[in-house]
Short mmCIF file of C-alpha atoms in Angstrom, two decimals:
data_model
loop_
_atom_site.label_atom_id
_atom_site.label_comp_id
_atom_site.label_asym_id
_atom_site.label_seq_id
_atom_site.Cartn_x
_atom_site.Cartn_y
_atom_site.Cartn_z
CA MET P 220 89.66 -4.11 168.63
CA LYS P 221 85.99 -4.43 167.69
CA HIS P 222 84.98 -5.71 164.27
CA GLY P 223 81.76 -4.47 162.68
CA LEU P 224 79.54 -5.44 159.77
CA VAL P 225 77.70 -2.63 157.93
CA LEU P 226 74.83 -3.60 155.62
CA GLU P 227 73.35 -1.24 153.04
CA GLY P 228 69.68 -1.52 152.09
CA GLY P 229 68.18 -1.60 148.61
CA GLY P 230 64.99 -3.64 148.79
CA MET P 231 65.32 -6.93 146.93
CA ARG P 232 68.93 -6.10 146.07
CA GLY P 233 69.38 -7.37 149.62
CA MET P 234 69.28 -10.88 148.15
CA PHE P 235 72.93 -10.23 147.28
CA THR P 236 73.61 -9.48 150.94
CA GLU P 237 71.73 -12.63 151.92
CA GLY P 238 74.07 -14.71 149.76
CA VAL P 239 77.19 -13.12 151.25
CA LEU P 240 75.91 -13.59 154.81
CA ASN P 241 75.08 -17.23 154.25
CA VAL P 242 78.65 -17.90 153.18
CA PHE P 243 79.82 -16.14 156.35
CA MET P 244 77.52 -18.32 158.47
CA GLU P 245 78.69 -21.51 156.79
CA ARG P 246 82.35 -20.62 157.34
CA GLY P 247 81.99 -19.33 160.89
CA VAL P 248 82.75 -15.67 160.26
CA VAL P 249 81.61 -13.65 163.28
CA PHE P 250 81.52 -9.96 164.19
CA ASP P 251 81.24 -7.98 167.40
CA GLY P 252 78.45 -5.87 165.97
CA LEU P 253 76.19 -5.36 162.96
CA VAL P 254 74.33 -2.29 161.76
CA GLY P 255 71.71 -2.72 159.06
CA VAL P 256 69.72 -0.20 157.07
CA SER P 257 66.26 -1.12 155.74
CA ALA P 258 66.66 -4.40 153.81
CA GLY P 259 70.13 -4.69 155.32
CA ALA P 260 68.53 -4.90 158.76
CA LEU P 261 65.93 -7.44 157.59
CA PHE P 262 68.45 -9.75 155.96
CA GLY P 263 70.97 -9.19 158.75
CA CYS P 264 68.42 -10.48 161.27
CA GLY P 265 68.89 -14.04 160.01
CA TYR P 266 72.63 -13.69 160.55
CA LYS P 267 72.21 -12.97 164.25
CA SER P 268 69.57 -15.71 164.64
CA HIS P 269 71.79 -18.23 162.77
CA GLN P 270 69.11 -19.05 160.17
CA GLN P 271 70.62 -19.62 156.78
CA ARG P 272 68.54 -18.53 153.77
CA ARG P 273 65.67 -17.36 155.96
CA GLY P 274 65.33 -14.05 154.10
CA LEU P 275 65.37 -15.83 150.76
CA LYS P 276 62.81 -18.42 151.87
CA CYS P 277 60.44 -15.78 153.25
CA ASN P 278 60.37 -13.72 150.11
CA VAL P 279 60.16 -16.67 147.73
CA ARG P 280 57.33 -18.18 149.76
CA PHE P 281 55.21 -15.08 150.31
CA ILE P 282 55.93 -12.80 147.37
CA GLY P 283 52.75 -12.44 145.36
CA ASP P 284 50.60 -12.98 148.45
CA SER P 285 48.48 -9.84 148.71
CA LYS P 286 48.42 -10.25 152.50
CA TYR P 287 52.22 -9.92 152.51
CA MET P 288 52.95 -7.03 150.18
CA GLY P 289 51.83 -5.46 146.94
CA ILE P 290 49.85 -2.69 145.34
CA TRP P 291 46.54 -3.90 146.80
CA GLN P 292 48.03 -3.92 150.27
CA TRP P 293 49.18 -0.35 149.72
CA LEU P 294 45.81 0.83 148.42
CA LYS P 295 44.03 -0.86 151.34
CA THR P 296 46.31 0.11 154.22
CA GLY P 297 48.78 2.74 153.01
CA ASN P 298 51.66 0.26 153.45
CA TYR P 299 53.13 -1.69 150.53
CA SER P 300 54.32 -4.32 153.02
CA SER P 301 51.67 -5.40 155.51
CA ALA P 302 52.36 -3.94 158.94
CA GLU P 303 50.89 -6.94 160.78
CA TYR P 304 51.13 -9.95 158.44
CA ALA P 305 54.61 -9.32 156.98
CA TYR P 306 56.27 -8.07 160.16
CA HIS P 307 54.51 -10.03 162.89
CA VAL P 308 52.55 -13.04 161.60
CA VAL P 309 55.21 -14.32 159.19
CA PRO P 310 58.25 -13.91 161.52
CA THR P 311 56.50 -15.36 164.58
CA GLN P 312 54.26 -18.07 163.08
CA LEU P 313 54.83 -18.96 159.43
CA GLU P 314 58.61 -18.52 158.93
CA PRO P 315 59.62 -17.88 162.54
CA ILE P 316 62.74 -16.01 163.50
CA ASP P 317 64.62 -18.00 166.11
CA ALA P 318 64.07 -15.33 168.75
CA GLU P 319 66.00 -17.26 171.40
CA ALA P 320 69.07 -17.59 169.18
CA PHE P 321 68.82 -13.90 168.24
CA ALA P 322 68.67 -12.86 171.90
CA HIS P 323 71.54 -15.09 173.02
CA ASP P 324 73.97 -14.35 170.20
CA PRO P 325 76.50 -11.85 171.65
CA MET P 326 76.77 -9.73 168.50
CA GLU P 327 75.34 -6.22 168.98
CA PHE P 328 72.65 -5.42 166.43
CA TYR P 329 71.60 -1.92 165.36
CA VAL P 330 68.98 -0.71 162.89
CA VAL P 331 68.80 2.71 161.27
CA CYS P 332 65.56 4.65 160.78
CA THR P 333 64.75 8.22 159.79
CA ASN P 334 62.75 10.65 161.93
CA VAL P 335 60.18 12.11 159.52
CA GLU P 336 59.73 15.27 161.61
CA THR P 337 63.43 16.17 161.71
CA GLY P 338 64.85 14.29 158.72
CA GLU P 339 67.63 12.99 160.99
CA PRO P 340 68.78 9.37 161.40
CA VAL P 341 67.72 7.37 164.45
CA TYR P 342 69.87 4.44 165.59
CA LYS P 343 68.40 1.69 167.74
CA LYS P 344 70.07 -1.28 169.34
CA VAL P 345 67.75 -4.27 168.97
CA SER P 346 68.44 -7.10 171.39
CA ARG P 347 65.21 -9.09 171.07
CA CYS P 348 62.84 -10.04 168.27
CA ASP P 349 59.76 -9.35 170.37
CA TYR P 350 56.89 -7.17 169.14
CA GLU P 351 58.81 -3.94 169.72
CA GLY P 352 61.97 -5.27 168.12
CA LEU P 353 60.04 -6.31 165.01
CA GLU P 354 58.48 -2.85 164.86
CA TRP P 355 61.97 -1.34 164.71
CA PHE P 356 62.75 -3.60 161.75
CA ARG P 357 59.52 -2.45 160.11
CA ALA P 358 60.35 1.19 160.68
CA SER P 359 63.83 0.80 159.21
CA ALA P 360 62.40 -0.76 156.03
CA SER P 361 59.27 1.41 155.57
CA MET P 362 59.97 3.09 152.25
CA PRO P 363 58.74 6.63 151.62
CA LEU P 364 55.72 7.17 149.36
CA VAL P 365 54.48 3.61 149.93
CA SER P 366 54.53 3.42 153.74
CA LYS P 367 53.00 5.17 156.71
CA PRO P 368 55.37 6.38 159.43
CA VAL P 369 55.91 3.92 162.29
CA GLU P 370 55.58 5.48 165.75
CA LEU P 371 58.15 4.31 168.31
CA GLU P 372 59.50 6.01 171.44
CA GLY P 373 57.61 9.19 170.58
CA LYS P 374 59.11 9.42 167.10
CA LYS P 375 57.56 8.97 163.66
CA LEU P 376 59.94 6.84 161.61
CA LEU P 377 60.54 5.68 158.05
CA ASP P 378 63.32 4.01 156.04
CA GLY P 379 66.80 4.59 157.45
CA GLY P 380 68.33 4.78 153.99
CA MET P 381 66.93 8.26 153.51
CA SER P 382 69.21 9.80 156.15
CA ASP P 383 72.14 7.37 156.59
CA SER P 384 72.42 4.79 153.82
CA ILE P 385 75.83 3.42 154.80
CA PRO P 386 76.30 4.04 158.56
CA LEU P 387 80.03 3.40 158.72
CA LYS P 388 80.75 6.63 160.61
CA PHE P 389 78.10 5.74 163.16
CA PHE P 390 79.70 2.36 163.85
CA GLN P 391 83.14 3.89 164.09
CA SER P 392 81.76 6.32 166.67
CA LEU P 393 80.81 3.29 168.79
CA GLY P 394 84.37 1.99 168.74
CA TYR P 395 84.16 -0.40 165.79
CA GLU P 396 87.60 0.24 164.36
CA LYS P 397 87.64 -2.35 161.58
CA ASN P 398 84.51 -2.85 159.51
CA ILE P 399 83.31 -4.86 156.57
CA VAL P 400 80.75 -3.01 154.45
CA VAL P 401 78.41 -4.93 152.15
CA LEU P 402 76.96 -2.75 149.39
CA THR P 403 74.24 -3.62 146.90
CA GLN P 404 75.48 -1.37 144.11
CA PRO P 405 78.65 -2.02 142.07
CA LYS P 406 81.93 -0.22 142.59
CA GLY P 407 81.86 3.24 141.07
CA TYR P 408 78.11 3.69 141.43
CA ARG P 409 76.90 7.19 142.26
CA LYS P 410 73.31 8.14 142.98
CA LYS P 411 71.64 10.67 140.68
CA SER P 412 68.92 13.16 141.47
CA SER P 413 65.44 11.67 141.54
CA SER P 414 62.59 12.53 139.20
CA PHE P 415 60.20 12.03 142.14
CA ASP P 416 61.13 15.20 144.05
CA SER P 417 57.70 16.77 143.49
CA LEU P 418 56.03 13.56 144.69
CA PHE P 419 58.11 13.57 147.87
CA LYS P 420 57.00 17.13 148.56
CA TYR P 421 53.35 16.32 147.86
CA PHE P 422 52.99 12.98 149.68
CA HIS P 423 55.05 14.12 152.65
CA ARG P 424 53.77 17.71 152.71
CA ASP P 425 52.98 17.33 156.42
CA TYR P 426 56.66 16.54 157.03
CA PRO P 427 58.73 19.03 154.99
CA LYS P 428 61.99 17.91 156.63
CA ILE P 429 61.67 14.36 155.32
CA ALA P 430 60.92 15.64 151.81
CA GLU P 431 64.06 17.77 152.05
CA THR P 432 66.06 14.78 153.26
CA MET P 433 64.87 12.68 150.32
CA ILE P 434 65.69 15.39 147.79
CA ASN P 435 69.20 15.73 149.26
CA ARG P 436 69.74 11.99 149.50
CA PRO P 437 71.99 11.67 146.40
CA THR P 438 74.45 14.17 147.89
CA MET P 439 74.44 12.33 151.23
CA TYR P 440 74.77 8.90 149.62
CA ASN P 441 77.63 9.86 147.31
CA ALA P 442 79.53 11.49 150.18
CA GLU P 443 79.14 8.30 152.22
CA ILE P 444 80.43 6.20 149.32
CA GLU P 445 83.48 8.43 149.05
CA TYR P 446 84.08 8.11 152.80
CA VAL P 447 83.81 4.31 152.62
CA GLU P 448 86.30 4.24 149.76
CA ALA P 449 88.71 6.47 151.68
CA GLN P 450 88.51 4.21 154.74
CA ALA P 451 89.14 1.19 152.53
CA ALA P 452 92.25 2.87 151.12
CA LEU P 453 93.50 3.33 154.69
CA GLY P 454 93.00 -0.37 155.41
CA LYS P 455 90.33 0.23 158.04
CA THR P 456 87.41 -1.03 155.96
CA LEU P 457 86.84 -3.93 153.59
CA VAL P 458 84.12 -3.31 151.01
CA ILE P 459 82.15 -6.07 149.30
CA TYR P 460 80.38 -4.99 146.10
CA PRO P 461 78.41 -6.79 143.38
CA ASP P 462 80.54 -7.07 140.25
CA GLU P 463 77.86 -5.34 138.20
CA LYS P 464 74.44 -3.75 138.53
CA LEU P 465 72.00 -6.24 140.05
CA GLU P 466 69.14 -6.91 137.65
CA ILE P 467 66.42 -6.90 140.27
CA GLY P 468 63.91 -4.26 141.33
CA ARG P 469 63.57 -2.89 144.84
CA MET P 470 60.12 -4.50 145.07
CA GLU P 471 60.82 -7.42 142.73
CA GLN P 472 58.15 -10.13 142.36
CA ASN P 473 60.14 -12.52 140.14
CA ARG P 474 61.37 -15.50 142.17
CA ASP P 475 63.94 -16.53 139.55
CA LYS P 476 65.62 -13.12 139.86
CA MET P 477 65.70 -13.50 143.63
CA TYR P 478 67.54 -16.82 143.34
CA GLN P 479 69.92 -15.39 140.72
CA VAL P 480 70.89 -12.40 142.86
CA TYR P 481 71.22 -14.60 145.94
CA GLU P 482 73.64 -16.86 144.05
CA LEU P 483 75.64 -13.83 142.94
CA GLY P 484 75.99 -12.93 146.61
CA ARG P 485 77.13 -16.45 147.48
CA LYS P 486 79.65 -16.39 144.66
CA LYS P 487 81.04 -13.06 145.82
CA GLY P 488 81.13 -14.22 149.44
CA LEU P 489 83.24 -17.22 148.47
CA GLU P 490 85.53 -15.08 146.29
CA VAL P 491 86.33 -12.63 149.10
CA LEU P 492 86.42 -15.14 151.95
CA SER P 493 90.22 -15.28 152.20
CA ASP P 494 90.34 -11.45 152.19
CA VAL P 495 87.72 -11.38 154.94
CA TRP P 496 89.70 -13.76 157.14
CA ALA P 497 92.91 -11.82 156.56
CA PHE P 498 91.20 -8.50 157.32
CA LEU P 499 89.58 -9.72 160.54
CA ASN P 500 92.71 -11.44 161.81
CA ASP P 501 95.22 -8.72 160.94
#
């Protein structure tokens, strides 16, 4: 029986996920496969490369650096996060991913993106953190409105959370029968309609399918939450939630808030550790 780890995105709410994953690394919790969406893919990368706190260290070190991300980067390049500096210079030179460890760890690793021309999810198995692999991470985390589409394998891609925010069904389709899902919203959360619908239509007017996908995202997300809860009730899924709404923005610049949310993740990881072991060994 294959065990999977499913990581939701959420921008800097992923600091919660980082805390949970670092507890797992410390205690030797392993999975056969991981699928990450957007920030879930970025923070999950350090899990496969066995680098504790790497995601936290990167953001604390570089947040506020206009070369890394920010409004000036967006106005200059069309990308809130720098395509080259944030996704290639930092992970290969300044806070390097251990590419060798990533490649040799046996855990399968998938990222989720969205095809802007069809509005459909695209799933990619990433086995190496080479230039192409890092581009898949960038595509998965390229948020609409503040990012240009990333072109890979003949597709134009943006944030995977638009089309499949919690890809539990996808992992089950690959044979992952028992899965742990780490969410970045508290239990009972449901997504509401956005006030930015007109902006989606305007900024993505060349890609009407992606605007439609974004407008319909609350319906998709809430259905996925209900499916996750149903699978948990059947004993096939273990869900890890924050206890309450995380007081951190998707593009947070406050380092203290990053540390606070990271520690909340660590606390939750320690609280559920016995449940995790029991679930994986049942």
